[in-house]
CSV table of C-alpha atoms in Angstrom, one decimal:
chain,number,residue,atom,x,y,z
A,1,MET,CA,-6.9,-9.4,16.9
A,2,LEU,CA,-3.2,-8.6,16.6
A,3,ARG,CA,-2.3,-5.6,14.4
A,4,LYS,CA,0.8,-6.4,12.3
A,5,GLY,CA,0.6,-4.2,9.3
A,6,TYR,CA,-1.2,-1.7,7.1
A,7,TRP,CA,-3.9,-1.8,4.4
A,8,VAL,CA,-2.6,-0.9,1.0
A,9,GLU,CA,-5.0,0.2,-1.7
A,10,CYS,CA,-4.3,0.0,-5.4
A,11,ILE,CA,-6.4,1.8,-8.1
A,12,PRO,CA,-6.1,2.3,-11.8
A,13,VAL,CA,-4.9,5.9,-12.4
A,14,ASN,CA,-7.4,6.6,-15.1
A,15,GLY,CA,-10.3,4.9,-13.3
A,16,ASN,CA,-11.0,2.1,-15.7
A,17,LEU,CA,-9.5,-1.3,-16.6
A,18,GLN,CA,-7.8,-1.0,-20.0
A,19,GLN,CA,-4.8,-2.8,-21.4
A,20,GLU,CA,-1.4,-1.6,-20.4
A,21,ALA,CA,-0.9,-0.8,-24.1
A,22,ASP,CA,-3.5,2.0,-23.7
A,23,GLY,CA,-1.2,3.6,-21.1
A,24,LEU,CA,-2.9,2.4,-17.9
A,25,SER,CA,-1.0,2.7,-14.7
A,26,TYR,CA,-1.8,1.9,-11.1
A,27,THR,CA,-1.2,3.8,-7.9
A,28,ALA,CA,-0.7,2.0,-4.5
A,29,SER,CA,-1.0,3.9,-1.3
A,30,ALA,CA,-1.7,3.4,2.4
A,31,ALA,CA,-3.9,5.8,4.5
A,32,SER,CA,-1.3,5.6,7.4
A,33,PHE,CA,1.3,7.2,5.1
A,34,PRO,CA,-0.5,10.0,3.2
A,35,ASP,CA,2.6,11.3,1.6
A,36,VAL,CA,3.9,8.0,0.2
A,37,CYS,CA,2.6,6.3,-2.9
A,38,ALA,CA,3.9,4.3,-5.8
A,39,HIS,CA,3.0,4.1,-9.5
A,40,ALA,CA,3.5,1.2,-11.9
A,41,SER,CA,2.1,-0.6,-14.9
A,42,SER,CA,0.3,-3.3,-12.9
A,43,PRO,CA,-1.2,-3.6,-9.4
A,44,ASP,CA,1.5,-6.1,-8.3
A,45,LYS,CA,4.3,-3.8,-9.4
A,46,ALA,CA,2.7,-0.8,-7.7
A,47,ILE,CA,2.3,-2.7,-4.5
A,48,GLU,CA,5.9,-4.0,-4.7
A,49,ALA,CA,7.2,-0.5,-5.3
A,50,LEU,CA,5.2,0.8,-2.3
A,51,ARG,CA,6.6,-2.1,-0.2
A,52,SER,CA,10.1,-0.9,-1.2
A,53,LYS,CA,9.3,2.7,-0.2
A,54,LEU,CA,7.9,1.6,3.1
A,55,ASN,CA,10.9,-0.5,3.8
A,56,ARG,CA,13.2,2.5,3.3
A,57,LEU,CA,10.9,4.7,5.4
A,58,LYS,CA,10.9,2.1,8.2
A,59,GLU,CA,14.7,2.0,8.2
A,60,GLN,CA,14.7,5.9,8.3
A,61,TYR,CA,12.3,5.9,11.2
A,62,GLU,CA,14.4,3.3,13.1
A,63,ALA,CA,17.6,5.3,12.5
A,64,GLU,CA,16.0,8.5,13.8
A,65,GLY,CA,14.3,6.7,16.7
A,66,GLU,CA,10.8,7.6,15.5
A,67,VAL,CA,7.8,5.4,15.8
A,68,PHE,CA,5.9,4.1,12.8
A,69,PRO,CA,2.2,5.2,12.5
A,70,ALA,CA,-0.3,3.1,14.4
A,71,LEU,CA,-1.0,-0.3,12.7
A,72,ASP,CA,-4.2,-1.0,10.9
A,73,ASN,CA,-6.9,-3.5,11.9
A,74,PRO,CA,-6.4,-6.5,9.7
A,75,LEU,CA,-10.2,-7.2,9.7
A,76,GLU,CA,-11.3,-3.9,8.4
A,77,PRO,CA,-9.7,-2.6,5.1
A,78,SER,CA,-9.4,1.0,4.3
A,79,HIS,CA,-12.3,2.4,2.2
A,80,ARG,CA,-10.8,5.5,0.8
A,81,HIS,CA,-10.9,4.4,-2.8
A,82,ARG,CA,-13.6,1.6,-2.7
A,83,ARG,CA,-15.8,3.4,-5.2
A,84,VAL,CA,-13.1,3.4,-7.9
A,85,TYR,CA,-13.6,0.7,-10.5
A,86,GLY,CA,-10.7,-1.7,-10.3
A,87,TRP,CA,-9.9,-0.9,-6.6
A,88,ILE,CA,-8.1,-3.6,-4.7
A,89,SER,CA,-6.9,-3.7,-1.1
A,90,VAL,CA,-4.3,-5.9,0.5
A,91,TYR,CA,-3.0,-6.2,4.0
A,92,MET,CA,0.8,-5.8,4.2
A,93,LYS,CA,2.4,-7.0,7.3
A,94,VAL,CA,5.3,-4.9,8.6
A,95,GLU,CA,7.7,-7.9,8.5
A,96,GLU,CA,6.9,-8.2,4.7
A,97,PHE,CA,8.5,-4.9,4.0
A,98,SER,CA,12.0,-6.4,4.2
A,99,GLU,CA,11.0,-9.1,1.6
A,100,CYS,CA,11.4,-6.7,-1.3
A,101,GLU,CA,15.1,-6.1,-1.0
């Protein structure tokens, strides 16, 4: 199986599924980038914000001649936050990073 991206996990910050009016926000992160995360009012927005951050990070790595962390297996999602109610995980291909800008 070709590895073309990274698993992104998104969880509700307060651990339960309430309405946005109650102040719920979401955090998106990827295990391959432990220092990078994004926060937003919905999972989609958090994932898009993370995609934007990873796109900038990819450009920085390329400009400095560094290599991106090893790609994740697309068949086996990360399980770091699986026990959090409302957890979702999506596989983001590296070529999708540039779609956000």
